Coordinates of C-alpha atoms (C1' of nucleotides) in Angstrom, one line a residue:
Chain I
M1 CA 138.3 -93.0 -166.1
L2 CA 134.0 -92.6 -166.8
T3 CA 133.2 -90.5 -169.5
Q4 CA 130.5 -88.9 -167.6
Q5 CA 133.6 -87.8 -164.9
R6 CA 136.0 -86.7 -168.1
H7 CA 132.9 -84.1 -169.5
R8 CA 132.4 -83.2 -165.8
I9 CA 135.7 -82.3 -166.3
I10 CA 135.5 -80.8 -169.0
L11 CA 133.1 -78.5 -168.1
D12 CA 134.3 -77.1 -165.0
L13 CA 137.1 -75.8 -167.0
L14 CA 135.3 -73.8 -168.6
K15 CA 133.5 -72.7 -165.8
E16 CA 136.7 -71.2 -165.0
K17 CA 138.1 -70.3 -168.7
S18 CA 136.3 -69.0 -171.0
V19 CA 138.4 -71.1 -173.7
I20 CA 140.8 -74.2 -172.8
K21 CA 143.6 -76.7 -174.9
I22 CA 143.4 -80.1 -175.6
Q23 CA 146.5 -80.8 -173.8
E24 CA 145.1 -78.6 -170.7
I25 CA 142.3 -81.5 -170.8
I26 CA 144.2 -84.4 -171.9
D27 CA 146.7 -83.8 -168.9
L28 CA 144.8 -83.9 -166.3
T29 CA 142.6 -87.2 -167.4
N30 CA 145.4 -88.8 -168.2
T31 CA 143.6 -89.9 -171.3
S32 CA 144.9 -89.9 -175.3
E33 CA 143.7 -86.7 -177.6
S34 CA 141.9 -89.4 -179.7
T35 CA 139.7 -89.0 -176.9
I36 CA 138.9 -85.7 -176.0
R37 CA 138.4 -85.5 -178.9
R38 CA 136.0 -87.2 -179.1
D39 CA 134.5 -85.8 -176.3
L40 CA 134.7 -82.7 -177.5
S41 CA 132.2 -84.1 -180.4
Q42 CA 129.8 -84.6 -177.8
L43 CA 130.1 -82.8 -175.7
E44 CA 129.3 -79.7 -178.5
E45 CA 126.9 -82.1 -180.4
S46 CA 125.0 -81.6 -177.4
R47 CA 125.4 -77.4 -177.4
F48 CA 127.7 -77.8 -173.9
L49 CA 131.1 -76.0 -175.6
K50 CA 132.1 -74.4 -178.9
R51 CA 135.0 -76.1 -180.5
I52 CA 137.8 -74.1 -181.7
H53 CA 140.9 -74.9 -184.1
G54 CA 143.1 -76.0 -181.1
G55 CA 140.4 -77.2 -177.8
A56 CA 137.8 -75.7 -177.8
A57 CA 135.5 -72.7 -176.1
R58 CA 133.0 -72.2 -173.5
L59 CA 129.6 -71.0 -175.3
Q60 CA 126.7 -68.2 -172.9
G61 CA 124.1 -68.8 -171.6
K62 CA 124.2 -72.1 -170.9
L63 CA 123.2 -74.2 -167.3
Q64 CA 125.3 -76.7 -166.9
E65 CA 124.3 -78.8 -163.6
P66 CA 125.2 -83.1 -163.9
S67 CA 121.8 -83.7 -164.4
M68 CA 121.0 -81.6 -167.4
I69 CA 124.1 -83.2 -170.3
E70 CA 122.7 -86.2 -170.2
K71 CA 118.2 -85.4 -170.2
A72 CA 119.9 -83.4 -173.1
S73 CA 122.3 -85.6 -174.8
I74 CA 119.9 -88.2 -175.3
N75 CA 117.9 -88.8 -178.0
L76 CA 119.6 -84.9 -179.3
Q77 CA 119.8 -86.2 -183.5
E78 CA 117.0 -88.2 -183.0
K79 CA 114.6 -84.6 -182.2
R80 CA 117.4 -82.9 -184.4
L81 CA 116.2 -84.5 -187.4
I82 CA 112.4 -83.9 -186.5
G83 CA 113.6 -80.1 -186.0
Q84 CA 114.9 -80.2 -189.7
Y85 CA 111.4 -81.6 -191.4
A86 CA 109.4 -79.7 -189.6
A87 CA 110.9 -76.5 -190.2
S88 CA 110.6 -77.7 -193.9
L89 CA 107.1 -77.8 -193.5
I90 CA 106.8 -73.5 -193.3
E91 CA 106.5 -71.3 -196.1
E92 CA 107.0 -67.9 -197.1
G93 CA 104.4 -66.1 -195.1
D94 CA 103.3 -67.8 -192.5
S95 CA 102.2 -67.2 -188.9
I96 CA 103.7 -70.2 -186.6
Y97 CA 103.5 -70.8 -182.5
L98 CA 106.8 -72.7 -181.7
D99 CA 106.1 -74.6 -178.6
A100 CA 108.3 -74.3 -175.0
G101 CA 111.1 -77.6 -175.4
S102 CA 114.6 -79.4 -176.8
T103 CA 111.6 -80.7 -179.4
T104 CA 111.1 -77.6 -181.2
K105 CA 114.1 -75.7 -180.1
E106 CA 116.1 -77.8 -182.7
M107 CA 113.2 -76.4 -185.8
I108 CA 115.2 -73.1 -185.4
D109 CA 118.7 -73.8 -186.8
F110 CA 115.9 -75.2 -190.0
L111 CA 114.0 -72.3 -190.4
D112 CA 115.7 -70.0 -193.6
V113 CA 111.6 -68.7 -194.7
K114 CA 111.6 -65.3 -195.4
D115 CA 108.8 -63.3 -193.9
L116 CA 107.5 -65.0 -190.9
A117 CA 105.7 -64.9 -187.9
V118 CA 107.1 -65.9 -184.9
V119 CA 105.0 -66.6 -181.8
T120 CA 106.4 -68.6 -179.3
N121 CA 105.7 -70.0 -175.4
G122 CA 110.3 -70.9 -174.9
F123 CA 112.3 -67.9 -173.2
M124 CA 114.9 -69.3 -174.3
H125 CA 114.2 -69.5 -178.3
L126 CA 114.4 -66.0 -178.0
S127 CA 118.1 -65.4 -178.5
D128 CA 118.2 -68.0 -180.9
L129 CA 115.2 -66.6 -183.7
L130 CA 116.1 -62.9 -182.9
N131 CA 119.5 -63.8 -183.9
K132 CA 118.3 -65.3 -187.3
G133 CA 116.4 -62.1 -188.0
I134 CA 113.1 -64.0 -187.7
K135 CA 110.6 -61.1 -186.1
T136 CA 109.8 -62.9 -183.0
Y137 CA 106.9 -62.1 -180.1
L138 CA 106.7 -63.9 -177.3
L139 CA 103.2 -64.9 -174.7
G140 CA 103.3 -63.6 -171.3
G141 CA 103.1 -65.4 -167.8
Y142 CA 104.8 -66.9 -165.4
A143 CA 108.3 -67.6 -166.4
K144 CA 108.2 -71.8 -164.6
P145 CA 112.6 -72.4 -164.4
S146 CA 112.5 -76.1 -164.9
T147 CA 111.3 -76.3 -168.4
N148 CA 111.7 -72.7 -170.0
A149 CA 108.3 -71.9 -171.2
L150 CA 106.3 -69.8 -170.6
I151 CA 102.3 -70.8 -168.6
G152 CA 99.4 -69.3 -167.0
R153 CA 97.1 -67.1 -167.1
G154 CA 99.2 -64.4 -168.7
A155 CA 100.3 -67.0 -171.6
L156 CA 96.8 -68.1 -172.5
E157 CA 95.4 -64.2 -172.5
G158 CA 98.1 -63.4 -174.5
L159 CA 97.3 -66.3 -177.3
E160 CA 94.1 -64.8 -177.4
M161 CA 95.2 -62.2 -180.1
Y162 CA 96.6 -64.1 -182.1
R163 CA 95.7 -67.2 -185.4
F164 CA 98.6 -69.7 -186.7
D165 CA 99.3 -71.2 -189.2
K166 CA 101.2 -73.6 -188.0
A167 CA 101.6 -74.6 -184.6
F168 CA 104.1 -77.3 -183.6
I169 CA 104.2 -78.3 -180.3
G170 CA 105.5 -81.5 -177.9
V171 CA 104.8 -83.2 -175.2
N172 CA 105.8 -85.9 -173.5
G173 CA 103.4 -88.7 -174.4
I174 CA 101.1 -90.7 -176.5
H175 CA 98.6 -92.8 -176.4
P176 CA 95.7 -93.6 -178.7
Q177 CA 93.3 -93.8 -175.7
S178 CA 94.1 -90.3 -174.3
G179 CA 95.7 -88.3 -176.9
Y180 CA 98.8 -86.1 -176.0
T181 CA 99.6 -85.3 -172.3
T182 CA 102.4 -83.3 -170.6
P183 CA 103.4 -84.0 -167.0
D184 CA 102.3 -80.3 -166.1
Q185 CA 98.5 -78.8 -165.9
E186 CA 99.1 -75.4 -166.4
E187 CA 101.4 -76.5 -169.6
A188 CA 98.7 -78.7 -171.5
M189 CA 96.2 -75.6 -171.5
V190 CA 98.6 -73.3 -172.9
K191 CA 99.4 -76.2 -175.9
Q192 CA 96.0 -76.9 -176.2
K193 CA 95.2 -73.5 -176.8
A194 CA 97.2 -72.4 -179.1
I195 CA 95.9 -76.0 -180.7
N196 CA 92.9 -74.4 -181.2
L197 CA 94.0 -71.2 -182.5
S198 CA 96.3 -73.1 -185.5
R199 CA 95.6 -73.9 -188.3
D200 CA 97.4 -76.6 -189.0
V201 CA 99.0 -79.2 -185.7
F202 CA 102.2 -80.8 -186.2
I203 CA 103.1 -82.4 -182.7
L204 CA 107.2 -82.9 -181.6
A205 CA 107.6 -86.2 -180.3
D206 CA 110.3 -88.7 -180.1
D207 CA 109.4 -92.5 -180.4
S208 CA 109.9 -92.6 -176.8
K209 CA 107.5 -90.8 -176.8
F210 CA 104.9 -94.3 -177.7
G211 CA 102.9 -95.0 -175.3
E212 CA 103.8 -92.8 -172.5
I213 CA 100.5 -90.7 -170.2
S214 CA 101.2 -87.7 -168.4
F215 CA 99.3 -86.4 -166.1
G216 CA 97.8 -83.2 -167.6
K217 CA 95.5 -83.8 -170.9
I218 CA 96.8 -81.8 -174.5
A219 CA 94.2 -83.3 -177.1
D220 CA 93.4 -86.1 -178.8
L221 CA 95.8 -88.2 -181.6
N222 CA 93.1 -86.8 -184.5
Q223 CA 93.6 -83.1 -183.7
A224 CA 97.5 -83.5 -185.0
V225 CA 99.6 -85.1 -187.3
I226 CA 103.1 -86.4 -186.1
I227 CA 106.3 -85.7 -186.4
T228 CA 108.3 -88.6 -185.4
N229 CA 111.0 -90.7 -185.6
K230 CA 110.7 -94.2 -185.8
L231 CA 108.3 -96.3 -185.1
E232 CA 107.5 -100.1 -184.4
E233 CA 105.3 -101.9 -187.2
D234 CA 103.5 -103.7 -183.9
I235 CA 103.1 -100.4 -181.5
S236 CA 102.3 -98.5 -185.1
K237 CA 98.5 -100.1 -186.0
H238 CA 97.5 -98.8 -182.5
Y239 CA 98.4 -95.4 -184.2
K240 CA 97.9 -95.5 -187.6
S241 CA 94.4 -95.7 -188.2
K242 CA 93.9 -92.7 -185.4
T243 CA 95.6 -89.8 -186.9
T244 CA 98.5 -88.9 -189.4
I245 CA 101.8 -90.1 -188.2
K246 CA 105.1 -88.1 -190.2
V247 CA 108.0 -91.0 -189.8
V248 CA 111.6 -88.5 -190.1
T249 CA 114.7 -90.6 -191.4
S250 CA 118.7 -90.1 -191.9
Chain Q
M1 CA 148.2 -68.7 -178.1
L2 CA 144.4 -70.0 -179.1
T3 CA 143.0 -67.3 -181.9
Q4 CA 139.8 -66.9 -180.1
Q5 CA 141.4 -66.3 -176.6
R6 CA 143.5 -63.4 -179.4
H7 CA 140.5 -62.5 -181.2
R8 CA 138.6 -61.7 -177.2
I9 CA 142.4 -59.6 -176.7
I10 CA 141.8 -56.9 -179.6
L11 CA 138.2 -57.0 -178.5
D12 CA 139.1 -56.4 -174.9
L13 CA 141.3 -53.5 -176.5
L14 CA 139.2 -52.1 -178.5
K15 CA 136.7 -51.5 -175.4
E16 CA 139.0 -49.6 -174.4
K17 CA 140.7 -47.5 -177.1
S18 CA 138.7 -46.3 -180.2
V19 CA 142.2 -47.4 -182.0
I20 CA 144.4 -49.6 -181.7
K21 CA 148.4 -50.7 -183.7
I22 CA 149.4 -53.4 -184.7
Q23 CA 152.6 -53.6 -182.4
E24 CA 150.3 -53.2 -179.1
I25 CA 149.1 -56.5 -180.3
I26 CA 152.1 -58.5 -181.1
D27 CA 153.5 -57.5 -177.7
L28 CA 150.3 -58.7 -176.2
T29 CA 150.2 -62.1 -178.1
N30 CA 152.8 -62.6 -178.7
T31 CA 152.7 -63.8 -181.9
S32 CA 153.7 -62.5 -185.4
E33 CA 152.9 -60.4 -187.0
S34 CA 151.2 -62.0 -189.8
T35 CA 149.0 -63.9 -187.3
I36 CA 147.4 -60.1 -186.5
R37 CA 147.3 -59.2 -189.9
R38 CA 145.2 -62.7 -189.8
D39 CA 142.9 -62.0 -187.2
L40 CA 141.8 -58.3 -187.9
S41 CA 141.2 -59.6 -191.0
Q42 CA 138.8 -62.3 -190.1
L43 CA 137.7 -59.3 -187.1
E44 CA 136.8 -57.1 -190.1
E45 CA 135.1 -59.6 -192.5
S46 CA 132.5 -60.6 -188.6
R47 CA 132.5 -56.7 -188.9
F48 CA 133.4 -56.5 -185.3
L49 CA 136.1 -53.7 -186.5
K50 CA 137.9 -51.5 -188.9
R51 CA 141.3 -52.6 -190.3
I52 CA 143.0 -48.7 -190.4
H53 CA 146.5 -48.5 -192.2
G54 CA 148.1 -49.2 -189.1
G55 CA 146.3 -51.2 -186.7
A56 CA 142.5 -51.1 -186.3
A57 CA 139.9 -49.2 -185.6
R58 CA 137.0 -49.9 -183.2
L59 CA 133.1 -50.0 -185.2
Q60 CA 130.6 -48.1 -184.2
G61 CA 127.3 -47.3 -184.7
K62 CA 126.3 -44.0 -188.1
L63 CA 124.6 -42.7 -184.9
Q64 CA 127.3 -43.0 -181.5
E65 CA 129.5 -40.5 -181.4
P66 CA 133.4 -41.7 -179.7
S67 CA 132.9 -39.9 -176.8
M68 CA 129.6 -42.1 -176.5
I69 CA 130.9 -45.2 -176.1
E70 CA 133.0 -44.6 -174.2
K71 CA 130.6 -42.5 -171.6
A72 CA 128.7 -45.4 -172.2
S73 CA 131.8 -48.3 -170.6
I74 CA 133.2 -45.2 -168.2
N75 CA 128.8 -44.5 -166.5
L76 CA 128.8 -49.1 -166.1
Q77 CA 130.3 -48.1 -161.8
E78 CA 127.7 -45.4 -161.3
K79 CA 125.2 -47.8 -163.5
R80 CA 126.2 -50.0 -161.0
L81 CA 125.3 -48.0 -158.1
I82 CA 122.0 -46.8 -159.6
G83 CA 121.2 -50.3 -159.5
Q84 CA 122.3 -51.8 -156.2
Y85 CA 120.6 -48.3 -153.8
A86 CA 117.2 -48.8 -156.4
A87 CA 117.6 -52.4 -154.9
S88 CA 117.3 -51.7 -151.3
L89 CA 113.7 -50.2 -151.6
I90 CA 112.5 -53.2 -151.9
E91 CA 110.9 -55.1 -148.9
E92 CA 109.5 -58.1 -148.2
G93 CA 106.7 -59.4 -150.6
D94 CA 107.2 -57.1 -152.6
S95 CA 105.7 -57.3 -156.0
I96 CA 107.8 -55.2 -158.4
Y97 CA 108.3 -54.0 -162.3
L98 CA 111.2 -54.5 -164.0
D99 CA 112.0 -51.7 -166.6
A100 CA 114.2 -53.6 -169.7
G101 CA 117.5 -52.0 -169.8
S102 CA 121.1 -51.9 -168.8
T103 CA 120.6 -49.7 -165.1
T104 CA 117.5 -52.0 -164.8
K105 CA 119.4 -55.2 -165.2
E106 CA 122.5 -53.8 -162.6
M107 CA 119.2 -54.4 -159.9
I108 CA 118.8 -58.0 -160.4
D109 CA 122.2 -58.5 -158.6
F110 CA 121.7 -56.8 -155.6
L111 CA 117.9 -58.4 -155.2
D112 CA 118.0 -60.8 -151.8
V113 CA 114.4 -59.9 -150.9
K114 CA 112.3 -63.7 -150.0
D115 CA 108.6 -64.4 -150.9
L116 CA 109.3 -61.1 -154.4
A117 CA 107.1 -61.6 -157.0
V118 CA 109.7 -60.3 -160.3
V119 CA 107.4 -58.6 -163.4
T120 CA 108.8 -57.7 -166.6
N121 CA 110.0 -56.7 -169.8
G122 CA 112.6 -57.0 -170.6
F123 CA 113.8 -60.8 -171.8
M124 CA 117.5 -60.3 -171.2
H125 CA 117.1 -60.2 -167.6
L126 CA 115.5 -63.2 -167.2
S127 CA 118.2 -65.9 -167.2
D128 CA 119.9 -63.8 -164.1
L129 CA 116.6 -63.3 -161.9
L130 CA 115.3 -67.3 -162.6
N131 CA 119.1 -68.4 -161.6
K132 CA 118.5 -65.9 -158.0
G133 CA 115.6 -69.0 -157.0
I134 CA 113.5 -65.1 -158.6
K135 CA 110.1 -65.9 -158.9
T136 CA 109.7 -63.8 -162.1
Y137 CA 106.2 -62.8 -165.5
L138 CA 107.0 -62.2 -167.9
L139 CA 105.3 -60.3 -170.1
G140 CA 104.4 -60.8 -173.9
G141 CA 104.7 -59.1 -177.3
Y142 CA 106.7 -58.3 -179.9
A143 CA 110.3 -59.0 -179.2
K144 CA 112.6 -55.8 -180.0
P145 CA 116.2 -56.8 -180.7
S146 CA 117.5 -53.6 -180.0
T147 CA 117.0 -53.1 -176.6
N148 CA 116.2 -56.8 -175.6
A149 CA 112.0 -55.0 -174.7
L150 CA 109.2 -56.6 -174.7
I151 CA 106.9 -54.3 -176.7
G152 CA 103.1 -53.6 -178.7
R153 CA 99.9 -54.4 -177.3
G154 CA 100.7 -57.9 -176.0
A155 CA 103.2 -56.1 -173.6
L156 CA 100.1 -53.7 -172.7
E157 CA 98.0 -56.1 -172.1
G158 CA 100.1 -58.1 -170.3
L159 CA 100.7 -55.0 -168.0
E160 CA 96.8 -55.1 -167.3
M161 CA 96.8 -58.4 -165.1
Y162 CA 98.9 -56.8 -162.0
R163 CA 99.2 -54.4 -159.9
F164 CA 102.6 -53.5 -158.0
D165 CA 103.9 -52.1 -155.9
K166 CA 107.3 -49.9 -156.8
A167 CA 107.6 -50.3 -160.6
F168 CA 112.4 -49.4 -161.8
I169 CA 111.4 -47.9 -164.8
G170 CA 114.9 -46.9 -167.2
V171 CA 114.5 -43.3 -170.2
N172 CA 116.7 -41.8 -172.1
G173 CA 115.6 -37.8 -171.3
I174 CA 114.8 -36.6 -168.6
H175 CA 113.7 -32.1 -168.7
P176 CA 112.4 -29.9 -166.3
Q177 CA 109.1 -28.8 -168.9
S178 CA 109.4 -32.0 -171.3
G179 CA 109.8 -34.8 -168.2
Y180 CA 110.4 -38.2 -168.7
T181 CA 111.3 -39.4 -172.6
T182 CA 112.7 -42.1 -174.7
P183 CA 113.2 -42.7 -178.5
D184 CA 110.0 -45.9 -179.1
Q185 CA 106.4 -44.3 -179.1
E186 CA 106.3 -47.5 -178.5
E187 CA 108.8 -48.7 -175.1
A188 CA 107.1 -45.1 -173.9
M189 CA 103.6 -46.5 -174.0
V190 CA 104.5 -50.1 -171.8
K191 CA 107.0 -47.5 -168.9
Q192 CA 104.3 -45.0 -169.0
K193 CA 101.4 -47.9 -168.0
A194 CA 103.1 -49.9 -165.6
I195 CA 103.7 -46.1 -163.9
N196 CA 100.2 -45.6 -164.2
L197 CA 100.1 -49.5 -162.6
S198 CA 103.2 -48.7 -159.6
R199 CA 101.7 -47.3 -155.9
D200 CA 105.8 -46.5 -156.1
V201 CA 107.4 -45.2 -158.9
F202 CA 111.4 -44.8 -159.3
I203 CA 113.1 -43.6 -162.4
L204 CA 116.4 -45.0 -162.5
A205 CA 119.1 -42.8 -164.9
D206 CA 122.7 -41.7 -165.1
D207 CA 123.7 -38.1 -164.7
S208 CA 124.3 -38.0 -168.4
K209 CA 120.1 -38.1 -169.2
F210 CA 119.8 -35.0 -167.4
G211 CA 118.4 -32.1 -169.5
E212 CA 118.1 -34.9 -172.5
I213 CA 114.4 -35.0 -174.5
S214 CA 113.8 -37.8 -176.9
F215 CA 110.5 -38.3 -178.9
G216 CA 108.2 -40.9 -176.5
K217 CA 107.2 -39.4 -173.7
I218 CA 106.5 -40.8 -171.1
A219 CA 105.1 -38.5 -167.9
D220 CA 105.4 -36.0 -166.1
L221 CA 108.1 -35.0 -163.8
N222 CA 106.6 -35.7 -160.8
Q223 CA 104.6 -38.9 -161.6
A224 CA 108.5 -40.6 -160.1
V225 CA 111.2 -40.5 -158.2
I226 CA 114.8 -40.3 -159.4
I227 CA 117.4 -42.2 -158.5
T228 CA 121.1 -40.5 -160.1
N229 CA 124.5 -40.8 -159.5
K230 CA 125.4 -36.7 -159.6
L231 CA 124.0 -33.7 -160.0
E232 CA 125.5 -30.4 -160.8
E233 CA 124.0 -27.3 -158.4
D234 CA 122.7 -25.4 -161.0
I235 CA 120.9 -28.1 -163.0
S236 CA 119.3 -29.5 -159.3
K237 CA 117.5 -26.3 -159.2
H238 CA 115.8 -26.6 -162.2
Y239 CA 114.3 -30.3 -161.4
K240 CA 113.9 -30.3 -157.3
S241 CA 110.8 -28.0 -157.4
K242 CA 108.7 -30.9 -159.8
T243 CA 110.3 -34.9 -157.9
T244 CA 112.7 -36.1 -155.5
I245 CA 116.0 -37.0 -156.6
K246 CA 117.7 -39.3 -154.8
V247 CA 121.6 -39.0 -155.4
V248 CA 123.6 -42.5 -155.1
T249 CA 127.1 -41.7 -154.2
S250 CA 129.7 -44.9 -153.8
Chain U
dA1 C1' 133.3 -118.4 -169.8
dT2 C1' 131.2 -116.2 -175.8
dG3 C1' 130.2 -113.8 -178.7
dA4 C1' 129.0 -109.1 -179.2
dT5 C1' 128.8 -103.8 -178.6
dT6 C1' 131.7 -99.8 -176.9
dT7 C1' 135.4 -97.4 -175.1
dT8 C1' 140.8 -96.4 -176.2
dG9 C1' 145.0 -95.2 -178.1
dA10 C1' 147.1 -94.9 -182.5
dT11 C1' 148.4 -94.1 -186.9
dA12 C1' 148.6 -91.8 -191.4
dG13 C1' 146.8 -87.4 -194.3
dA14 C1' 144.4 -83.8 -194.7
dA15 C1' 143.3 -79.3 -192.8
dA16 C1' 144.0 -75.8 -190.9
dA17 C1' 147.2 -72.1 -188.5
dT18 C1' 151.5 -69.9 -188.4
dG19 C1' 156.4 -67.0 -189.4
dA20 C1' 159.1 -65.9 -192.7
dT21 C1' 159.5 -63.5 -196.6
dT22 C1' 158.5 -60.8 -200.6
dG23 C1' 158.0 -57.5 -203.6
dA24 C1' 153.5 -53.6 -204.2
dA25 C1' 150.8 -49.9 -201.4
dT26 C1' 150.8 -46.2 -198.3
dC27 C1' 152.8 -42.4 -195.4
dA28 C1' 155.5 -39.0 -193.8
dT29 C1' 158.6 -35.8 -195.4
dG30 C1' 161.3 -32.3 -197.1
Chain K
dC1 C1' 157.2 -34.2 -206.1
dA2 C1' 161.0 -37.4 -205.3
dT3 C1' 162.5 -40.2 -201.0
dG4 C1' 162.4 -43.6 -197.6
dA5 C1' 159.9 -45.8 -194.2
dT6 C1' 156.1 -48.2 -192.5
dT7 C1' 152.6 -51.1 -193.0
dC8 C1' 151.1 -53.9 -196.5
dA9 C1' 148.8 -58.1 -198.9
dA10 C1' 150.0 -62.4 -201.0
dT11 C1' 152.6 -66.0 -201.1
dC12 C1' 155.8 -71.0 -199.0
dA13 C1' 157.5 -73.4 -196.1
dT14 C1' 156.7 -75.7 -191.5
dT15 C1' 154.3 -76.7 -187.5
dT16 C1' 150.1 -77.9 -185.2
dT17 C1' 145.6 -79.8 -185.5
dC18 C1' 142.5 -82.7 -186.8
dT19 C1' 139.0 -86.0 -188.7
dA20 C1' 139.1 -91.1 -191.1
dT21 C1' 139.6 -95.4 -189.5
dC22 C1' 141.2 -100.0 -187.4
dA23 C1' 142.7 -102.5 -184.4
dA24 C1' 143.5 -103.3 -179.2
dA25 C1' 141.3 -103.5 -174.8
dA26 C1' 137.8 -103.0 -171.7
dT27 C1' 132.6 -104.0 -170.9
dC28 C1' 128.4 -105.8 -171.4
dA29 C1' 124.5 -109.4 -172.3
dT30 C1' 123.9 -114.8 -172.5

DNA sequence: ATGATTTTGATAGAAAATGATTGAATCATG
DNA sequence: CATGATTCAATCATTTTCTATCAAAATCAT
């Protein structure tokens, strides 16, 4: 049985029952205990469930589409490292802008500064932020389902009432000539405006984004500092002259 | 039986009754007394209940009467009926404003109209709305944790870019002289503005709200139609002359 | 095929959960 | 207040589950 199939079985089981025992999964999959434990570890790492002593438990508010599994689990460890480093840059009393997106979401776990104000256009960030007791302001606007981002006129006008010490932005493409890009033009506009309103700007991007170009232009390279997980030497030279790059390693 | 399952059983029991005896839990879970005592310790440590001699008691906020809690859960069925009726008022192509709050949230399940645009300041409504495929716009502003509502300047300015066919508003108090009221002044301002921007306005309120007065004034009675679950005849006469009241029965 | 990488199943020691038992603390009753 | 009955916290041995590790099997790229 394929790993993917087992993962699907486990997640389907969790749709029925809020907790499942390891033995149930073993019976259903005809695999060893070790394999199931590994599956559960991976699914927990990718935030699809919570391991508990004796099995696994559903965690609420999680959309479990098959396509989501791969997408979300790719580079999660890297994103987490990037997020951890980015969070460490935040200082007491800062006002920060947190862009929608999976990488910026990883920052929230590591936000331990007191007296912090966060503005975000990512509505899936909200519950995590509030659970940590962080004073949070949401932009308004159209709630785009595919990226969980608030965009459009509401978001742009909402931004105008804030100024930020630091902005943390996710992008899809980083390119020496084309700069920072993202597929959706409207999302690009929001990111762009947030950048213009912030004293310091940090782009959070794993290594897969370098060399890519998307449709919507956000900004030029030199308008932000890049935080990434690794960078090949031969690729690096195209970027180093244009902006500052912080490479985070484990 | 897994720890998490027992904890769930215990907490569910406490939703029904305000105090429970250890023996009841033992019978329901087929575990030993020691185990249950450990469970109760952990749940108390996590502030989910309070241990008392002989069992456990529900933990309540200082302002909440024990009777109020039971009333709140009892009224869930009523709220659902109110929500269902309110949803049935919506027509094809409407733009509606959905206030934050538990009663308006019940409407979402029953929203079956196509070509509908929803604007809301309740950020806990979002996932339900998007899951139903409804085009949703969120107000911006400060995310108030206790009521899951967006309030403040961001919410008020965000409202200005919309006009509504119908607005569905939750309130805490309905009174012949004081009109509609709610405890938080800032939330009241948002509700007030939404009312002013809407052609038709509906107040969703179960019967416990009649005769109550809270701190923040929202509007006068005649500015909206009230949807409620029941209304005593002797109370009714104080309101009927001032506004339209729709009583929903099962 | 060949070797490299990934996946798997098995195992042993560590950690956690459980049930029983003890004596102390608390309660209800006269 | 004295008494017995209950309930409690603390402890222990046992069982279950978990983590870490390793070697066999399967998969993959060449």
